[in-house]
PDB file of C-alpha atoms in Angstrom:
ATOM      1  CA  MET R   1      16.075  -3.653  -7.749  1.00  0.00           C
ATOM      2  CA  LYS R   2      18.960  -0.899  -8.523  1.00  0.00           C
ATOM      3  CA  LEU R   3      17.608   2.526  -8.408  1.00  0.00           C
ATOM      4  CA  ALA R   4      18.407   3.253 -11.872  1.00  0.00           C
ATOM      5  CA  ILE R   5      15.662   0.612 -12.829  1.00  0.00           C
ATOM      6  CA  TYR R   6      13.465   1.885 -10.812  1.00  0.00           C
ATOM      7  CA  LYS R   7      13.553   5.161 -12.325  1.00  0.00           C
ATOM      8  CA  GLU R   8      13.143   3.379 -15.625  1.00  0.00           C
ATOM      9  CA  ILE R   9      10.040   1.652 -14.572  1.00  0.00           C
ATOM     10  CA  LEU R  10       8.402   4.398 -13.299  1.00  0.00           C
ATOM     11  CA  LYS R  11       9.386   6.874 -16.664  1.00  0.00           C
ATOM     12  CA  ARG R  12       7.802   3.799 -18.743  1.00  0.00           C
ATOM     13  CA  LEU R  13       4.704   3.713 -16.736  1.00  0.00           C
ATOM     14  CA  GLN R  14       3.457   7.375 -16.702  1.00  0.00           C
ATOM     15  CA  GLY R  15       0.483   7.824 -19.293  1.00  0.00           C
ATOM     16  CA  ARG R  16       0.507   4.274 -19.778  1.00  0.00           C
ATOM     17  CA  GLU R  17      -2.996   1.789 -19.000  1.00  0.00           C
ATOM     18  CA  ARG R  18      -3.402  -1.113 -17.096  1.00  0.00           C
ATOM     19  CA  GLU R  19      -3.791  -2.874 -19.835  1.00  0.00           C
ATOM     20  CA  GLU R  20       0.111  -2.257 -20.401  1.00  0.00           C
ATOM     21  CA  PHE R  21       1.595  -2.965 -17.326  1.00  0.00           C
ATOM     22  CA  SER R  22       1.724  -6.750 -18.177  1.00  0.00           C
ATOM     23  CA  GLY R  23       4.363  -6.228 -21.216  1.00  0.00           C
ATOM     24  CA  ILE R  24       6.265  -3.600 -19.234  1.00  0.00           C
ATOM     25  CA  ALA R  25       6.537  -6.010 -16.035  1.00  0.00           C
ATOM     26  CA  GLN R  26       7.476  -9.080 -18.542  1.00  0.00           C
ATOM     27  CA  HIS R  27       9.920  -6.393 -20.457  1.00  0.00           C
ATOM     28  CA  TYR R  28      11.722  -5.982 -17.016  1.00  0.00           C
ATOM     29  CA  ARG R  29      11.731  -9.161 -15.682  1.00  0.00           C
ATOM     30  CA  VAL R  30       9.411  -8.402 -12.516  1.00  0.00           C
ATOM     31  CA  SER R  31       6.420  -9.517 -11.324  1.00  0.00           C
ATOM     32  CA  LEU R  32       2.900  -7.760 -12.028  1.00  0.00           C
ATOM     33  CA  HIS R  33       2.436  -7.465  -8.208  1.00  0.00           C
ATOM     34  CA  THR R  34       5.872  -5.565  -8.232  1.00  0.00           C
ATOM     35  CA  LEU R  35       4.830  -3.078 -10.882  1.00  0.00           C
ATOM     36  CA  MET R  36       1.521  -2.792  -9.468  1.00  0.00           C
ATOM     37  CA  SER R  37       2.938  -2.013  -6.078  1.00  0.00           C
ATOM     38  CA  ILE R  38       5.724   0.516  -7.782  1.00  0.00           C
ATOM     39  CA  TYR R  39       2.906   2.238  -9.921  1.00  0.00           C
ATOM     40  CA  SER R  40       0.725   2.579  -6.751  1.00  0.00           C
ATOM     41  CA  GLN R  41       3.347   4.290  -4.485  1.00  0.00           C
ATOM     42  CA  ASP R  42       4.176   6.746  -7.210  1.00  0.00           C
ATOM     43  CA  TYR R  43       0.550   7.580  -7.933  1.00  0.00           C
ATOM     44  CA  GLN R  44      -0.419   7.566  -4.250  1.00  0.00           C
ATOM     45  CA  LYS R  45       2.713  10.195  -3.921  1.00  0.00           C
ATOM     46  CA  LYS R  46       1.202  12.104  -6.575  1.00  0.00           C
ATOM     47  CA  MET R  47      -2.502  12.662  -5.247  1.00  0.00           C
ATOM     48  CA  LYS R  48      -0.744  13.651  -1.707  1.00  0.00           C
ATOM     49  CA  LYS R  49       0.750  16.620  -3.854  1.00  0.00           C
ATOM     50  CA  THR R  50      -2.364  17.915  -5.726  1.00  0.00           C
ATOM     51  CA  HIS R  51      -4.542  17.329  -2.519  1.00  0.00           C
ATOM     52  CA  GLN R  52      -5.239  21.167  -1.362  1.00  0.00           C
ATOM     53  CA  ARG R  53      -5.555  22.128  -5.263  1.00  0.00           C
ATOM     54  CA  HIS R  54      -8.281  19.159  -5.549  1.00  0.00           C
ATOM     55  CA  HIS R  55     -10.150  20.436  -2.411  1.00  0.00           C
ATOM     56  CA  SER R  56     -10.281  23.603  -2.729  1.00  0.00           C
ATOM     57  CA  VAL R  57     -13.565  25.351  -2.263  1.00  0.00           C
ATOM     58  CA  GLU R  58     -13.295  26.312  -6.069  1.00  0.00           C
ATOM     59  CA  ALA R  59     -12.392  22.888  -7.591  1.00  0.00           C
ATOM     60  CA  VAL R  60     -15.001  21.353  -5.783  1.00  0.00           C
ATOM     61  CA  ASP R  61     -17.586  23.758  -6.520  1.00  0.00           C
ATOM     62  CA  ASP R  62     -16.296  23.353 -10.104  1.00  0.00           C
ATOM     63  CA  TYR R  63     -15.971  19.077 -10.474  1.00  0.00           C
ATOM     64  CA  PHE R  64     -20.100  18.984  -8.612  1.00  0.00           C
ATOM     65  CA  GLN R  65     -21.206  22.247 -11.450  1.00  0.00           C
ATOM     66  CA  ARG R  66     -19.555  19.423 -14.386  1.00  0.00           C
ATOM     67  CA  TYR R  67     -21.011  16.042 -12.941  1.00  0.00           C
ATOM     68  CA  GLN R  68     -24.416  18.089 -12.549  1.00  0.00           C
ATOM     69  CA  GLU R  69     -24.073  19.239 -16.263  1.00  0.00           C
ATOM     70  CA  ARG R  70     -23.151  16.181 -17.830  1.00  0.00           C
ATOM     71  CA  ILE R  71     -25.446  13.683 -16.820  1.00  0.00           C
ATOM     72  CA  SER R  72     -27.831  12.078 -19.061  1.00  0.00           C
ATOM     73  CA  PRO R  73     -29.139   8.849 -19.486  1.00  0.00           C
ATOM     74  CA  GLU R  74     -26.845   8.208 -22.273  1.00  0.00           C
ATOM     75  CA  THR R  75     -23.672   8.730 -20.192  1.00  0.00           C
ATOM     76  CA  MET R  76     -24.916   7.124 -16.573  1.00  0.00           C
ATOM     77  CA  GLY R  77     -21.780   5.651 -14.931  1.00  0.00           C
ATOM     78  CA  THR R  78     -18.971   6.947 -16.533  1.00  0.00           C
ATOM     79  CA  VAL R  79     -18.982  10.601 -15.894  1.00  0.00           C
ATOM     80  CA  LEU R  80     -17.163  10.830 -12.889  1.00  0.00           C
ATOM     81  CA  LEU R  81     -14.190   8.600 -14.408  1.00  0.00           C
ATOM     82  CA  ARG R  82     -14.129  10.946 -17.416  1.00  0.00           C
ATOM     83  CA  ILE R  83     -13.679  13.836 -14.963  1.00  0.00           C
ATOM     84  CA  ALA R  84     -11.247  12.270 -12.699  1.00  0.00           C
ATOM     85  CA  LYS R  85      -9.013  11.499 -15.971  1.00  0.00           C
ATOM     86  CA  GLU R  86      -9.571  14.683 -17.089  1.00  0.00           C
ATOM     87  CA  ILE R  87      -8.421  16.527 -13.977  1.00  0.00           C
ATOM     88  CA  ASP R  88      -5.998  13.431 -12.805  1.00  0.00           C
ATOM     89  CA  LEU R  89      -7.879  12.540  -9.853  1.00  0.00           C
ATOM     90  CA  ALA R  90      -7.839   8.815  -8.769  1.00  0.00           C
ATOM     91  CA  PRO R  91     -11.754   8.078  -9.617  1.00  0.00           C
ATOM     92  CA  SER R  92     -12.539   7.314  -6.115  1.00  0.00           C
ATOM     93  CA  LEU R  93     -11.366   9.934  -4.529  1.00  0.00           C
ATOM     94  CA  LEU R  94     -13.801  12.444  -6.915  1.00  0.00           C
ATOM     95  CA  ALA R  95     -16.385   9.881  -5.918  1.00  0.00           C
ATOM     96  CA  LYS R  96     -15.756  11.123  -2.220  1.00  0.00           C
ATOM     97  CA  ILE R  97     -15.175  14.492  -3.242  1.00  0.00           C
ATOM     98  CA  ILE R  98     -18.930  14.535  -4.957  1.00  0.00           C
ATOM     99  CA  LEU R  99     -20.455  12.246  -2.351  1.00  0.00           C
ATOM    100  CA  GLU R 100     -19.507  14.711   0.096  1.00  0.00           C
ATOM    101  CA  HIS R 101     -20.695  17.766  -1.642  1.00  0.00           C
ATOM    102  CA  HIS R 102     -24.076  16.151  -2.367  1.00  0.00           C
ATOM    103  CA  LEU R 103     -24.936  14.759   1.101  1.00  0.00           C
ATOM    104  CA  ALA R 104     -23.843  18.542   2.363  1.00  0.00           C
ATOM    105  CA  LEU R 105     -26.390  20.187  -0.301  1.00  0.00           C
ATOM    106  CA  GLN R 106     -29.127  17.485   0.831  1.00  0.00           C
ATOM    107  CA  SER R 107     -28.575  18.785   4.547  1.00  0.00           C
ATOM    108  CA  ALA R 108     -31.171  21.174   5.787  1.00  0.00           C
ATOM    109  CA  GLU R 109     -28.247  23.382   7.151  1.00  0.00           C
ATOM    110  CA  SER R 110     -25.345  22.503   4.528  1.00  0.00           C
ATOM    111  CA  GLU R 111     -23.378  20.445   7.160  1.00  0.00           C
ATOM    112  CA  ALA R 112     -20.448  18.726   6.514  1.00  0.00           C
ATOM    113  CA  PRO R 113     -21.776  14.837   6.406  1.00  0.00           C
ATOM    114  CA  ALA R 114     -20.031  12.811   9.105  1.00  0.00           C
ATOM    115  CA  ARG R 115     -16.827  10.745   7.654  1.00  0.00           C
ATOM    116  CA  SER R 116     -18.184   7.558   9.103  1.00  0.00           C
ATOM    117  CA  TYR R 117     -20.914   7.682   7.004  1.00  0.00           C
ATOM    118  CA  VAL R 118     -19.704   8.485   3.929  1.00  0.00           C
ATOM    119  CA  ASN R 119     -16.964   5.581   4.383  1.00  0.00           C
ATOM    120  CA  GLN R 120     -20.263   3.360   4.230  1.00  0.00           C
ATOM    121  CA  LEU R 121     -22.040   4.807   1.500  1.00  0.00           C
ATOM    122  CA  LEU R 122     -18.552   4.346  -0.273  1.00  0.00           C
ATOM    123  CA  LYS R 123     -18.439   0.659   0.403  1.00  0.00           C
ATOM    124  CA  ASP R 124     -21.884  -0.092  -0.216  1.00  0.00           C
ATOM    125  CA  PRO R 125     -22.657   2.692  -3.160  1.00  0.00           C
ATOM    126  CA  CYS R 126     -26.541   1.084  -3.165  1.00  0.00           C
ATOM    127  CA  GLN R 127     -27.192   3.000   0.289  1.00  0.00           C
ATOM    128  CA  ILE R 128     -27.141   6.534  -1.210  1.00  0.00           C
ATOM    129  CA  PRO R 129     -30.454   7.718  -2.023  1.00  0.00           C
ATOM    130  CA  ASP R 130     -29.516   9.157  -5.567  1.00  0.00           C
ATOM    131  CA  PRO R 131     -29.537   6.372  -7.802  1.00  0.00           C
ATOM    132  CA  VAL R 132     -27.458   8.305 -10.289  1.00  0.00           C
ATOM    133  CA  LEU R 133     -24.782   8.983  -8.180  1.00  0.00           C
ATOM    134  CA  ALA R 134     -24.832   5.720  -6.767  1.00  0.00           C
ATOM    135  CA  ASN R 135     -24.273   4.117 -10.103  1.00  0.00           C
ATOM    136  CA  GLU R 136     -21.216   6.960 -10.574  1.00  0.00           C
ATOM    137  CA  VAL R 137     -19.509   6.158  -7.051  1.00  0.00           C
ATOM    138  CA  GLN R 138     -19.937   2.487  -8.003  1.00  0.00           C
ATOM    139  CA  GLN R 139     -18.047   2.491 -10.811  1.00  0.00           C
ATOM    140  CA  CYS R 140     -15.552   5.148  -9.752  1.00  0.00           C
ATOM    141  CA  ILE R 141     -14.706   2.112  -7.260  1.00  0.00           C
ATOM    142  CA  LEU R 142     -14.717  -0.487  -9.129  1.00  0.00           C
ATOM    143  CA  ASN R 143     -12.327   0.968 -11.889  1.00  0.00           C
ATOM    144  CA  ASP R 144      -9.924   2.474  -9.463  1.00  0.00           C
ATOM    145  CA  CYS R 145      -6.707   0.051  -9.120  1.00  0.00           C
ATOM    146  CA  VAL R 146      -5.206   2.535  -6.463  1.00  0.00           C
ATOM    147  CA  TYR R 147      -7.665   4.098  -4.011  1.00  0.00           C
ATOM    148  CA  GLY R 148     -11.371   2.783  -2.696  1.00  0.00           C
ATOM    149  CA  PRO R 149     -12.755   0.228  -0.946  1.00  0.00           C
ATOM    150  CA  VAL R 150     -12.439  -2.804  -2.949  1.00  0.00           C
ATOM    151  CA  VAL R 151      -8.589  -2.128  -4.052  1.00  0.00           C
ATOM    152  CA  ASP R 152      -8.046  -1.532   0.782  1.00  0.00           C
ATOM    153  CA  SER R 153     -10.057  -4.735   0.832  1.00  0.00           C
ATOM    154  CA  ILE R 154      -7.496  -6.721  -1.849  1.00  0.00           C
ATOM    155  CA  ARG R 155      -4.434  -5.200   0.388  1.00  0.00           C
ATOM    156  CA  HIS R 156      -5.156  -5.946   3.455  1.00  0.00           C
ATOM    157  CA  SER R 157      -6.084 -10.045   1.680  1.00  0.00           C
ATOM    158  CA  VAL R 158      -2.617  -9.941   0.042  1.00  0.00           C
ATOM    159  CA  GLY R 159      -0.897  -9.107   2.997  1.00  0.00           C
ATOM    160  CA  PHE R 160      -2.323 -11.456   4.994  1.00  0.00           C
ATOM    161  CA  GLU R 161      -1.720 -14.152   2.736  1.00  0.00           C
ATOM    162  CA  TYR R 162       2.231 -13.375   2.219  1.00  0.00           C
ATOM    163  CA  GLU R 163       1.857 -13.171   6.422  1.00  0.00           C
ATOM    164  CA  ASN R 164       0.742 -15.957   6.459  1.00  0.00           C
ATOM    165  CA  LYS R 165       3.564 -17.549   3.360  1.00  0.00           C
ATOM    166  CA  LEU R 166       5.975 -16.033   5.984  1.00  0.00           C
ATOM    167  CA  LYS R 167       4.117 -18.541   8.837  1.00  0.00           C
ATOM    168  CA  ARG R 168       4.039 -21.242   6.897  1.00  0.00           C
ATOM    169  CA  ILE R 169       8.061 -20.888   5.945  1.00  0.00           C
ATOM    170  CA  LEU R 170       8.742 -20.627  10.078  1.00  0.00           C
ATOM    171  CA  GLU R 171       7.085 -23.418  10.353  1.00  0.00           C
ATOM    172  CA  ASP R 172       8.159 -25.574   7.839  1.00  0.00           C
ATOM    173  CA  LYS R 173      11.849 -24.704   8.945  1.00  0.00           C
ATOM    174  CA  GLY R 174      11.242 -25.643  12.432  1.00  0.00           C
ATOM    175  CA  ILE R 175      11.813 -21.775  13.919  1.00  0.00           C
ATOM    176  CA  ALA R 176       9.929 -21.434  16.424  1.00  0.00           C
ATOM    177  CA  PHE R 177       8.017 -17.602  17.059  1.00  0.00           C
ATOM    178  CA  ILE R 178       6.071 -15.685  18.542  1.00  0.00           C
ATOM    179  CA  GLY R 179       3.163 -14.601  16.621  1.00  0.00           C
ATOM    180  CA  GLU R 180       2.166 -10.460  16.751  1.00  0.00           C
ATOM    181  CA  ASP R 181      -1.384 -11.487  18.382  1.00  0.00           C
ATOM    182  CA  VAL R 182       0.661 -12.775  21.487  1.00  0.00           C
ATOM    183  CA  MET R 183       2.882 -10.113  21.657  1.00  0.00           C
ATOM    184  CA  ARG R 184      -0.119  -7.700  21.786  1.00  0.00           C
ATOM    185  CA  ALA R 185      -1.559  -9.538  24.457  1.00  0.00           C
ATOM    186  CA  LYS R 186       1.516  -9.005  26.608  1.00  0.00           C
ATOM    187  CA  GLY R 187       1.257  -5.267  26.355  1.00  0.00           C
ATOM    188  CA  TYR R 188       3.711  -4.640  23.543  1.00  0.00           C
ATOM    189  CA  ASP R 189       1.892  -1.765  21.521  1.00  0.00           C
ATOM    190  CA  LYS R 190       4.558  -1.751  18.288  1.00  0.00           C
ATOM    191  CA  THR R 191       5.103  -5.297  17.519  1.00  0.00           C
ATOM    192  CA  PRO R 192       7.004  -6.895  14.552  1.00  0.00           C
ATOM    193  CA  ASP R 193       4.630 -10.018  12.452  1.00  0.00           C
ATOM    194  CA  PHE R 194       7.078 -12.307  14.191  1.00  0.00           C
ATOM    195  CA  LYS R 195       9.643 -12.560  16.979  1.00  0.00           C
ATOM    196  CA  LEU R 196      11.626 -15.345  17.210  1.00  0.00           C
ATOM    197  CA  GLU R 197      12.044 -17.721  20.169  1.00  0.00           C
ATOM    198  CA  VAL R 198      15.539 -18.643  19.444  1.00  0.00           C
ATOM    199  CA  PRO R 199      17.417 -15.755  17.244  1.00  0.00           C
ATOM    200  CA  ILE R 200      18.697 -16.602  13.532  1.00  0.00           C
ATOM    201  CA  ALA R 201      21.496 -15.754  11.593  1.00  0.00           C
ATOM    202  CA  VAL R 202      21.337 -14.539   8.171  1.00  0.00           C
ATOM    203  CA  ASP R 203      24.967 -13.772   6.306  1.00  0.00           C
ATOM    204  CA  GLY R 204      26.338 -13.739   9.822  1.00  0.00           C
ATOM    205  CA  ARG R 205      24.015 -11.185  10.796  1.00  0.00           C
ATOM    206  CA  VAL R 206      21.605 -11.887  14.213  1.00  0.00           C
ATOM    207  CA  VAL R 207      18.120 -12.042  13.237  1.00  0.00           C
ATOM    208  CA  ASN R 208      15.878 -11.949  16.258  1.00  0.00           C
ATOM    209  CA  TRP R 209      12.394 -10.919  14.310  1.00  0.00           C
ATOM    210  CA  VAL R 210      11.145 -10.762  10.936  1.00  0.00           C
ATOM    211  CA  GLU R 211       7.888  -8.020   9.593  1.00  0.00           C
ATOM    212  CA  SER R 212       6.369  -8.872   6.270  1.00  0.00           C
ATOM    213  CA  LYS R 213       5.925  -6.267   3.809  1.00  0.00           C
ATOM    214  CA  ALA R 214       3.206  -7.455   0.738  1.00  0.00           C
ATOM    215  CA  SER R 215       4.684  -4.560  -1.127  1.00  0.00           C
ATOM    216  CA  PHE R 216       7.918  -2.674  -2.743  1.00  0.00           C
ATOM    217  CA  GLY R 217      10.526  -1.287  -1.218  1.00  0.00           C
ATOM    218  CA  ASP R 218      11.062   2.528  -2.786  1.00  0.00           C
ATOM    219  CA  GLU R 219      12.670   5.105  -0.611  1.00  0.00           C
ATOM    220  CA  LEU R 220       9.275   7.391   1.132  1.00  0.00           C
ATOM    221  CA  SER R 221       7.701   3.692   2.044  1.00  0.00           C
ATOM    222  CA  HIS R 222      11.006   2.252   3.813  1.00  0.00           C
ATOM    223  CA  ARG R 223      11.891   5.523   5.536  1.00  0.00           C
ATOM    224  CA  THR R 224       8.324   6.193   6.815  1.00  0.00           C
ATOM    225  CA  TYR R 225       8.613   2.102   7.975  1.00  0.00           C
ATOM    226  CA  LEU R 226      12.055   3.086   9.877  1.00  0.00           C
ATOM    227  CA  ARG R 227      11.137   5.488  11.630  1.00  0.00           C
ATOM    228  CA  ASP R 228       7.599   4.243  12.584  1.00  0.00           C
ATOM    229  CA  GLN R 229       7.871   0.532  12.660  1.00  0.00           C
ATOM    230  CA  PHE R 230      11.342  -0.780  12.817  1.00  0.00           C
ATOM    231  CA  TRP R 231      13.545   1.442  14.475  1.00  0.00           C
ATOM    232  CA  SER R 232      10.905   0.760  17.366  1.00  0.00           C
ATOM    233  CA  TYR R 233      11.470  -3.364  16.596  1.00  0.00           C
ATOM    234  CA  TRP R 234      15.168  -2.840  16.850  1.00  0.00           C
ATOM    235  CA  ASN R 235      15.020  -0.721  19.976  1.00  0.00           C
ATOM    236  CA  ARG R 236      12.981  -3.419  21.863  1.00  0.00           C
ATOM    237  CA  PHE R 237      14.048  -6.573  20.288  1.00  0.00           C
ATOM    238  CA  GLY R 238      17.251  -6.426  19.019  1.00  0.00           C
ATOM    239  CA  PRO R 239      18.439  -6.779  15.315  1.00  0.00           C
ATOM    240  CA  GLY R 240      15.967  -8.086  12.605  1.00  0.00           C
ATOM    241  CA  MET R 241      14.563  -8.649   9.298  1.00  0.00           C
ATOM    242  CA  VAL R 242      12.439  -7.313   6.378  1.00  0.00           C
ATOM    243  CA  ILE R 243      11.025  -9.138   3.936  1.00  0.00           C
ATOM    244  CA  TYR R 244       9.724  -6.979   0.694  1.00  0.00           C
ATOM    245  CA  TRP R 245       8.009  -9.794  -1.065  1.00  0.00           C
ATOM    246  CA  PHE R 246       7.786  -7.554  -4.114  1.00  0.00           C
ATOM    247  CA  GLY R 247      11.241  -6.364  -4.000  1.00  0.00           C
ATOM    248  CA  PHE R 248      13.314  -2.928  -3.145  1.00  0.00           C
ATOM    249  CA  ILE R 249      15.297  -0.557  -4.536  1.00  0.00           C
ATOM    250  CA  ASP R 250      19.173  -2.307  -3.920  1.00  0.00           C
ATOM    251  CA  GLU R 251      20.334   1.090  -2.197  1.00  0.00           C
ATOM    252  CA  LEU R 252      18.163   1.474   0.454  1.00  0.00           C
ATOM    253  CA  ASP R 253      19.556  -1.775   2.015  1.00  0.00           C
ATOM    254  CA  VAL R 254      22.423   0.387   4.320  1.00  0.00           C
ATOM    255  CA  ASN R 255      21.275  -0.937   7.700  1.00  0.00           C
ATOM    256  CA  ALA R 256      22.068  -4.144   7.983  1.00  0.00           C
ATOM    257  CA  ASP R 257      25.349  -3.546  10.021  1.00  0.00           C
ATOM    258  CA  LYS R 258      23.059  -1.884  12.760  1.00  0.00           C
ATOM    259  CA  GLY R 259      20.449  -4.553  12.210  1.00  0.00           C
ATOM    260  CA  ILE R 260      17.934  -4.355   9.546  1.00  0.00           C
ATOM    261  CA  VAL R 261      18.365  -6.526   7.211  1.00  0.00           C
ATOM    262  CA  LEU R 262      16.574  -6.274   3.970  1.00  0.00           C
ATOM    263  CA  MET R 263      15.072  -9.220   1.884  1.00  0.00           C
ATOM    264  CA  ASP R 264      12.730 -10.094  -1.307  1.00  0.00           C
ATOM    265  CA  HIS R 265      12.208 -13.803   0.511  1.00  0.00           C
ATOM    266  CA  PHE R 266      12.826 -15.830   3.159  1.00  0.00           C
ATOM    267  CA  PRO R 267      16.719 -16.803   2.719  1.00  0.00           C
ATOM    268  CA  ASP R 268      17.406 -20.494   1.655  1.00  0.00           C
ATOM    269  CA  SER R 269      20.501 -20.400   3.536  1.00  0.00           C
ATOM    270  CA  PHE R 270      20.794 -19.050   7.732  1.00  0.00           C
ATOM    271  CA  THR R 271      22.183 -20.118  10.842  1.00  0.00           C
ATOM    272  CA  THR R 272      20.616 -21.096  14.314  1.00  0.00           C
ATOM    273  CA  LEU R 273      22.529 -19.755  16.833  1.00  0.00           C
ATOM    274  CA  GLN R 274      22.500 -23.074  18.702  1.00  0.00           C
ATOM    275  CA  ALA R 275      24.485 -24.864  15.521  1.00  0.00           C
ATOM    276  CA  LEU R 276      26.870 -21.344  15.474  1.00  0.00           C
ATOM    277  CA  SER R 277      27.293 -22.385  19.512  1.00  0.00           C
ATOM    278  CA  ASP R 278      27.996 -26.129  18.691  1.00  0.00           C
ATOM    279  CA  ARG R 279      30.262 -24.934  15.531  1.00  0.00           C
ATOM    280  CA  ASP R 280      32.479 -22.990  18.267  1.00  0.00           C
ATOM    281  CA  ARG R 281      32.907 -25.564  20.846  1.00  0.00           C
TER     282      ARG R 281
END
């Protein structure tokens, strides 16, 4: 995807409801997975920029006061969702703020609750002692498409699904590989999803490993992956290939000659080094 189209999509997504995403995806001829990945990444950037403002003492007190003032039998399950929309904060993030503040107030010494306990309650709101708050938190989690334990589980499952898809492709094409678990058992700390036992060549470039990313490759995520993962793989295993299954910004594909090839699918055409050796004889 060209950078100009990516920026156009971001502009079209501003202020849109999720129900409108399907039409936007069809207009730009991209999958809904791709559009949701682009939206989620951009929304996460926005949340990070406003994190400090939403977590200030004044903001937390204000949000909690709004919550207490609006709770009634007629508004149950909708109060935090409405406040989240008013303050432009992800529902799950607001639910966490309110829950932490509520638990601190319930504590004998007003101490902040343990993070592990808060996360446990967010994963299972039924455990929250206050039934009204439990309902509010649950509605926030169920209606959040970017943050929260439900989204985290879906994201993990999708990542696992596409990693298995890549595994099946390698097996079907008769490409021998070593999986991430095996490499970690051998003591490697940072490992790609699949290390090829015999390298292949894609468009004339050697590929020793393949990494699966069930996401869209935007500038920030790709730069982070390069720093934290891809260059480490390159240093240890040599050149390799990254598959962004939901696409990527074309202009980011600048490291192919240095040893990191970007694709949005496993290439239909590739050459084994054995075939290259036989050809050169």
